[in-house]
Amino acid sequence: MSTELVSVGALLVMFVVGTVLPINIGILAFVASFAIGTTALNMTEDQIFEGFPVELFLTIVGVTYLFAVARRNGTVDLLVAAGVRLVRGRTSLIPWVLFLLAGVLTSLGTFTPAAVAILVPIAMNFAFRYDINPLMAGMMVISGAHAGAFSPMAVSGALVLGMVDDTELSVAPATLFFASFAVNVLLSLLTFAALRRRTTSDPTARPEQEAADGDAAAQRATWHQWATLAALAALVVCALGFHMQIGVLALAAGALLALLDMKRQEQAVDGISWHTLLLVGGMMTYIAMLEHAGVIKTISQHAADFGTPLLVALLLCFTVAVTSAFASSTAILTAIIPIAVPLLLTSHLSSTGLIAALAVSTTIVDVSPFSTNGALVLSNARGVERRGFYRQVLGYTCGIVAAGPVVAWGALVLPWS
């Protein structure tokens, strides 16, 4: 049996066991990484675990810790109240405000996970306070970040355009940007329509917490809250303006704020989402191991060698969607575009259409709980039953993986073929 079949089979078994039984998939992934890496792939322990997502670990720990500190001193409630005043009490507009803000940030050059890390904790607190569906709020922030992610000034846009410039192909920057923007607007419209009247909150967790939040919001800002707002502003400036590591910044800010208010911050560390860290750390270690061993590249090449150009284009869109749901979108784009170049040079497919379809298919699945953005939504959700919310995020992701590539292929590749 080939290593590809063994690796993919183990992944499927992990999903089934982790979904049916109350065991964290991350635990299964760590065990499978060691077992398959040392036996089927002949890798050393260092090679197996060098794929552990250290930067993502720091980001989730730092962001969830900082906002746990901010929740305990009432600063988050002040931000939520200010947001409601901004939309004049029409809380249904809040997800769209966050969508547009995320899109503006990424289109101007903010790395997508950084924009999501800043906005998702605020979105989750809005959702909790005003009984907005947290799944909808979180997914719309991610879609907004992706909507602006392929502008010429954005990280992903510059990456794709730079790679294409090194080939004989040409891609219109405006088409790449507006294709991603249009698909993510459509996705957000469907998400808003489907989820706006549904809630995933745990009703048993709300009454006591709402009363406490209401009391905190009614008070004037204390000096601790002003210090927290200053720390959050400094975090945004340093992360977006100077591209510093947001997780380390958040940890430093949280630790400083905790020292200024130690009586109320003793349990702030409990706000770190350890369940999500274990889940994401295990899965990303497993996928990184497969990438290091060349399994992911082999699967992509098999897809590229199958059938007519149009069918191959659809298979490539599905391949990057499935893979990117577990791995870095940037890494997947870097790997798949060179595979697509020979297909474009030897067929009548539109280079702009296929590159845009691959870019969209790769990024829209970052709602996955195993990706940075989806993990931030999962780790910052409030007032939800964790296992149930994880299943809902996973179900939403499966819907995007199933439909997203078809929509991207049908809208961007098929008409121009």
XYZ file of C-alpha atoms in Angstrom:
417
model
C 0.000 0.000 0.000
C 1.419 3.443 -0.984
C 2.387 6.016 1.611
C -0.188 8.417 0.109
C -3.026 5.977 0.821
C -1.752 5.252 4.320
C -1.427 8.976 5.125
C -4.828 9.970 3.756
C -6.462 6.905 5.308
C -5.072 7.791 8.723
C -6.397 11.332 8.307
C -9.894 10.048 7.567
C -9.777 7.697 10.564
C -8.781 10.622 12.801
C -11.764 12.635 11.609
C -14.220 9.821 12.157
C -12.903 8.916 15.624
C -12.545 12.556 16.737
C -16.053 13.417 15.549
C -17.857 10.383 16.954
C -15.934 10.040 20.221
C -15.133 12.748 22.810
C -11.400 12.850 22.105
C -9.414 15.797 20.779
C -8.306 15.169 17.182
C -5.037 16.906 17.972
C -4.071 14.045 20.288
C -4.750 11.512 17.537
C -2.785 13.636 15.051
C 0.294 13.807 17.271
C 0.241 10.029 17.729
C -0.328 9.436 13.991
C 2.483 11.856 13.110
C 4.968 9.837 15.122
C 3.651 6.423 14.055
C 3.392 7.097 10.309
C 6.448 9.354 10.177
C 8.790 6.782 11.712
C 7.371 3.736 9.899
C 5.843 4.571 6.520
C 7.855 7.730 5.781
C 11.187 6.851 7.464
C 11.521 10.273 9.088
C 13.404 11.219 12.234
C 11.673 12.700 15.268
C 13.161 16.115 14.523
C 11.810 16.019 10.962
C 8.371 14.945 12.150
C 7.899 17.651 14.745
C 9.676 20.547 13.040
C 6.300 21.298 11.446
C 4.704 22.175 14.807
C 3.132 25.642 14.248
C 5.111 27.659 16.776
C 4.031 31.044 15.395
C 0.357 30.053 15.362
C 0.728 28.677 18.902
C 2.075 32.029 20.090
C -0.635 33.930 18.212
C -3.520 31.977 19.744
C -2.007 31.994 23.249
C -1.194 35.702 23.102
C -4.459 36.911 21.586
C -6.751 34.814 23.774
C -4.764 35.738 26.903
C -4.795 39.470 26.130
C -8.524 39.519 25.471
C -9.157 37.430 28.589
C -7.387 40.182 30.537
C -9.429 42.825 28.682
C -12.676 40.972 29.428
C -11.918 40.720 33.127
C -11.300 44.454 33.505
C -14.346 45.409 31.396
C -12.500 46.892 28.399
C -14.089 44.544 25.890
C -17.530 45.646 27.067
C -16.573 49.268 26.430
C -15.543 48.380 22.871
C -18.765 46.470 22.297
C -20.864 49.366 23.583
C -18.942 51.811 21.362
C -19.550 49.574 18.357
C -23.265 49.480 19.021
C -23.352 53.276 19.248
C -21.463 53.430 15.940
C -24.201 51.494 14.139
C -26.867 53.352 16.139
C -28.115 50.247 17.865
C -28.698 48.227 14.678
C -26.691 45.229 15.807
C -27.455 43.287 12.610
C -25.049 45.658 10.821
C -22.128 44.793 13.106
C -20.962 41.737 11.076
C -20.907 43.873 7.906
C -18.909 46.630 9.604
C -16.356 44.019 10.670
C -16.368 42.508 7.151
C -15.548 45.875 5.570
C -12.932 46.728 8.200
C -11.177 43.387 7.669
C -11.237 43.907 3.893
C -9.746 47.379 4.160
C -6.964 46.175 6.473
C -5.870 43.293 4.227
C -6.207 45.223 0.964
C -3.791 47.824 2.328
C -1.155 45.205 3.144
C -2.108 43.643 6.479
C -1.365 39.914 6.560
C -4.716 38.118 6.706
C -4.141 36.222 10.000
C -3.055 39.471 11.680
C -6.259 41.256 10.663
C -8.355 38.283 11.767
C -6.496 37.996 15.070
C -7.281 41.639 15.864
C -10.950 41.629 14.809
C -12.219 38.144 15.712
C -12.035 38.579 19.519
C -14.066 41.780 19.188
C -16.545 40.070 16.845
C -16.988 37.156 19.246
C -17.708 39.519 22.128
C -20.232 41.424 20.013
C -21.876 38.112 19.179
C -22.031 37.018 22.812
C -23.295 40.320 24.153
C -26.042 40.844 21.565
C -26.974 37.237 20.812
C -25.568 37.360 17.274
C -24.682 33.961 15.849
C -20.943 33.629 16.652
C -20.414 31.321 13.674
C -21.784 33.991 11.335
C -19.787 36.790 12.976
C -16.510 34.891 12.864
C -16.922 33.626 9.312
C -17.794 37.100 8.015
C -14.634 38.563 9.540
C -12.586 35.874 7.772
C -14.424 36.431 4.477
C -13.827 40.158 4.770
C -10.116 39.574 5.294
C -10.018 37.320 2.225
C -12.029 39.833 0.185
C -9.105 42.238 0.262
C -6.316 39.661 0.354
C -5.484 39.765 -3.362
C -5.100 43.479 -3.946
C -1.688 44.351 -5.466
C -0.671 45.812 -2.087
C -1.725 42.742 -0.079
C 0.673 39.975 0.905
C -1.157 37.210 -0.986
C -1.784 39.404 -4.022
C 1.851 40.427 -4.282
C 2.928 36.784 -3.875
C 0.713 35.468 -6.689
C 1.471 38.324 -9.079
C 5.197 38.006 -8.375
C 5.188 34.271 -9.107
C 3.268 34.763 -12.348
C 5.661 37.513 -13.469
C 8.462 34.936 -13.412
C 6.656 32.849 -16.062
C 5.397 33.405 -19.610
C 1.876 33.978 -18.306
C 0.137 37.245 -17.483
C -2.565 37.894 -14.906
C -4.551 41.117 -14.612
C -4.130 42.408 -11.027
C -7.586 44.010 -11.018
C -9.244 40.768 -12.117
C -7.460 38.794 -9.411
C -8.545 41.289 -6.742
C -12.166 41.665 -7.827
C -12.607 37.915 -8.343
C -11.652 37.239 -4.722
C -13.681 40.221 -3.506
C -16.834 39.164 -5.379
C -16.688 35.523 -4.242
C -16.213 36.520 -0.604
C -19.042 39.061 -0.743
C -21.294 36.349 -2.171
C -20.166 33.915 0.530
C -20.871 36.484 3.250
C -24.318 37.237 1.852
C -25.184 33.536 1.909
C -23.718 33.111 5.393
C -25.627 36.126 6.710
C -28.880 34.947 5.156
C -28.510 31.380 6.434
C -27.277 32.063 9.981
C -28.561 35.467 11.077
C -31.661 34.019 12.784
C -29.880 31.019 14.257
C -27.825 31.031 17.419
C -25.114 28.705 18.676
C -24.916 30.209 22.145
C -25.320 28.160 25.285
C -28.346 29.675 27.085
C -27.143 28.418 30.464
C -24.012 30.566 30.152
C -25.680 33.877 29.347
C -27.826 35.310 32.184
C -25.181 35.668 34.872
C -22.515 36.798 32.423
C -24.819 39.296 30.710
C -25.656 40.903 34.020
C -21.967 41.252 34.857
C -21.186 42.663 31.415
C -24.040 45.120 31.652
C -22.781 46.420 34.993
C -19.269 46.808 33.614
C -20.437 48.610 30.471
C -22.536 51.047 32.497
C -19.528 52.332 34.455
C -17.121 55.005 33.327
C -13.792 53.841 31.983
C -11.245 53.200 34.714
C -7.531 53.830 34.357
C -7.028 50.068 33.943
C -9.377 50.165 30.954
C -7.634 53.186 29.457
C -4.329 51.341 29.847
C -5.856 48.316 28.115
C -7.139 50.455 25.227
C -3.665 51.975 24.879
C -2.143 48.482 24.840
C -4.604 47.333 22.143
C -3.830 50.417 20.038
C -0.090 49.777 20.413
C -0.678 46.147 19.408
C -2.431 47.223 16.202
C 0.259 49.789 15.322
C 3.175 47.418 15.962
C 1.563 44.435 14.225
C 0.241 46.280 11.175
C 2.732 49.119 10.872
C 5.963 47.330 11.802
C 4.947 43.707 11.046
C 5.977 42.474 14.488
C 4.821 39.050 15.722
C 1.322 39.616 17.052
C 1.371 36.692 19.510
C 4.461 37.914 21.357
C 3.115 41.474 21.393
C -0.194 40.275 22.836
C 1.543 38.203 25.517
C 3.703 41.173 26.532
C 0.694 43.499 26.651
C -1.377 40.973 28.612
C 1.399 40.348 31.121
C 1.912 44.088 31.677
C -1.813 44.691 32.178
C -2.037 41.728 34.558
C 0.778 43.163 36.673
C -1.133 46.451 36.912
C -4.291 44.705 38.129
C -3.167 41.435 39.709
C -6.223 40.883 41.927
C -8.601 40.527 38.987
C -6.152 38.878 36.592
C -5.080 35.800 38.544
C -7.364 33.558 36.445
C -6.865 35.312 33.093
C -4.651 32.441 31.947
C -7.770 30.240 32.033
C -9.010 32.267 29.062
C -6.327 30.758 26.817
C -7.955 28.215 24.525
C -5.845 25.146 25.299
C -8.336 22.807 23.607
C -7.925 24.670 20.318
C -4.152 24.778 20.658
C -3.995 21.006 21.024
C -6.368 20.493 18.115
C -4.569 22.818 15.701
C -1.059 21.910 16.836
C -1.611 18.209 16.228
C -3.309 18.567 12.847
C -0.846 21.093 11.460
C 2.088 18.981 12.619
C 0.617 16.000 10.768
C 0.000 17.930 7.527
C 3.429 19.598 7.690
C 4.986 16.146 8.019
C 3.173 15.023 4.849
C 4.345 18.162 3.028
C 7.939 17.544 4.122
C 7.755 13.975 2.862
C 6.375 15.122 -0.518
C 3.003 13.409 -0.102
C 1.001 16.601 -0.719
C 2.997 17.448 -3.853
C 2.548 13.918 -5.193
C -1.215 14.074 -4.726
C -1.329 17.455 -6.502
C 0.703 16.123 -9.421
C -1.586 13.100 -9.768
C -4.519 15.488 -10.009
C -2.720 17.547 -12.666
C -2.091 14.455 -14.840
C -5.723 13.402 -14.943
C -8.141 14.137 -17.796
C -8.851 17.135 -20.033
C -7.619 20.663 -19.159
C -11.015 21.785 -17.836
C -11.333 18.709 -15.639
C -7.745 19.073 -14.447
C -8.459 22.700 -13.520
C -11.442 21.601 -11.417
C -9.373 18.870 -9.744
C -6.623 21.369 -8.960
C -9.184 23.703 -7.348
C -10.470 20.843 -5.198
C -6.938 19.715 -4.338
C -5.851 23.116 -3.071
C -9.147 23.591 -1.202
C -8.872 20.298 0.677
C -5.167 20.750 1.392
C -5.411 24.390 2.428
C -8.117 23.531 4.956
C -5.313 21.913 6.990
C -2.186 23.734 5.870
C -0.838 27.200 5.096
C -2.650 28.891 2.219
C 0.522 30.766 1.335
C 2.472 27.515 1.104
C -0.236 25.878 -0.999
C -0.334 28.801 -3.448
C 3.437 28.697 -3.720
C 3.307 24.974 -4.542
C 0.286 24.867 -6.869
C 1.007 27.751 -9.248
C 4.152 26.102 -10.717
C 2.065 22.940 -11.250
C -0.617 24.959 -13.067
C 1.807 26.799 -15.374
C 2.468 23.864 -17.808
C -1.290 23.232 -18.026
C -1.933 26.867 -18.943
C 0.871 26.963 -21.503
C -0.413 23.873 -23.326
C -4.160 24.564 -23.255
C -6.709 27.242 -24.117
C -7.547 27.927 -20.475
C -7.414 31.538 -19.329
C -4.357 32.113 -17.163
C -6.090 34.914 -15.244
C -9.187 32.781 -14.717
C -7.392 29.682 -13.454
C -4.912 31.555 -11.246
C -7.793 33.536 -9.719
C -9.828 30.344 -9.219
C -6.873 28.650 -7.505
C -6.291 31.711 -5.295
C -9.950 31.825 -4.261
C -10.190 28.049 -3.711
C -7.065 28.132 -1.552
C -8.126 30.957 0.743
C -11.881 30.643 1.266
C -11.370 27.359 3.136
C -9.325 29.120 5.823
C -12.502 29.061 7.883
C -11.358 25.550 8.853
C -10.757 25.016 12.592
C -7.348 23.619 11.592
C -6.253 26.866 9.915
C -5.051 30.012 11.665
C -8.219 32.004 10.981
C -10.705 29.281 11.862
C -8.734 28.410 14.977
C -8.958 32.035 16.135
C -12.751 31.934 15.761
C -12.935 28.639 17.648
C -10.661 29.813 20.452
C -12.370 33.184 20.995
C -16.029 32.062 20.903
C -17.952 32.853 24.099
C -21.072 31.327 25.561
C -20.981 28.245 23.329
C -20.703 24.528 23.972
C -17.171 23.941 22.691
C -17.600 20.545 21.096
C -20.865 21.536 19.432
C -19.387 24.785 18.120
C -16.359 22.915 16.766
C -18.675 20.599 14.857
C -20.536 23.577 13.422
C -17.315 25.243 12.269
C -16.217 21.929 10.770
C -19.587 21.475 9.040
C -19.401 25.003 7.628
C -15.882 24.250 6.384
C -17.023 21.052 4.665
C -19.703 23.034 2.851
C -17.126 25.581 1.672
C -14.686 22.862 0.577
C -17.429 21.105 -1.371
C -18.989 24.140 -3.052
C -16.208 26.742 -3.148
C -14.004 25.143 -5.825
C -17.015 24.477 -8.048
C -18.140 28.111 -7.781
C -14.628 29.426 -8.428
C -14.136 27.072 -11.393
C -17.586 27.759 -12.821
C -17.281 31.544 -12.511
C -13.616 32.087 -13.367
C -12.388 29.165 -15.495
C -15.321 27.767 -17.444
C -16.571 31.006 -19.090
C -13.090 31.923 -20.369
C -11.955 28.461 -21.483
